[in-house]
Amino acid sequence: MQMMSLLVLLSAALVMEGVIPLDGSIFLPSYWMGGDESNINGNDTADDATLSPRHFSHGVLPIMAASFLSGLAGAITQKSLQVGNRNALLFTVELCVASLLLLLASFVTSDDGLQIRQRGFFSDWSYSTIIPILTNSAGGILVGLVIKYAGTVRKGFALIFGILLSGLVQTALDEDRSLSGEEVAGGVLAALSLWMHATNPYVQQEQQRKRQKAGEERIR
């Protein structure tokens, strides 16, 4: 049941991202080719490929790969924080340093790096630029604490509900925007997966054997 709840959670994420449509077009061949007739006839090129979450090679596959790598990184992080008893704040600082080094290396060949070298690092900055920097930093610290004390799986539940909450806030602030069917369906699936996960907690094999023996003794 634990695996089923995680599969339902994955389905919720794919529905929210638009990978799994609600109109049943997932069963059509054109869905897996981005819905473009040129793709179906095999006339597409790398430059003309449809970049959409429904395109198999340019949408579905990268999203699934990113989800797998994210889950793997979360599991390794949880093992390091819980089993290795690492300090969550120090671990977050280490990740920031590694990210900074990779970012500096990418600036050598990227267009952003060229813009920074030509115009300076603080070009076009304003006071509002600091807001996402601070919120992202605080979020990174909170994520580390959540993984250490709650686990990666519960962090995944919080992430899906956070996407739904963002949609609700945007709907409240923007009169021209309303919740999409994908967001509603994804929220329902996430709630279902959370209920399945909470009502069927993981039981270690040793404890499960003890419960089975106790039940057999009662029957006798």
C-alpha angles and dihedrals in degrees: 000000000000090000091047091054091051091049090051089049090051089050089052091054093048091049092050091049091051094244091120109045123209095220095074094248089128087086093058121092091228090062092067091049098051095263093277119133091212088060091052092052090048094243097122124113132200090262095047097044114126110253102209134125088249096058107101101218097030100035120012097040097048091045092051091046091049090049091051093048091046091052091046092050090048092051092049091047092050091050091049094048100040105029095032091040092224123175107259095213094049090047090053090052090052091052090049092053092049091048090049092053092049091047092051090049091052091052089069093070105018128095090236090058090051091051091050092050091050101040104022132254097273096046113139092004120150136176090268089059089071092060098073090041092056095041092048091049092049090047092054091052092048092048090055091051092046092052092049098047103025106023137237095280094058089045087057091054090049090050094055093046088047090058089051091048090051089053091051092050092048090049091052093048098040116054092193093058128074134177112279123228089248092057093049093046091046091051091051092049091047091051090049092050091048090052091049091049095046096046094047106044121186113268121197116239093244092054090045091054091050091052091049092051091048090051092050091050091052091052091052 
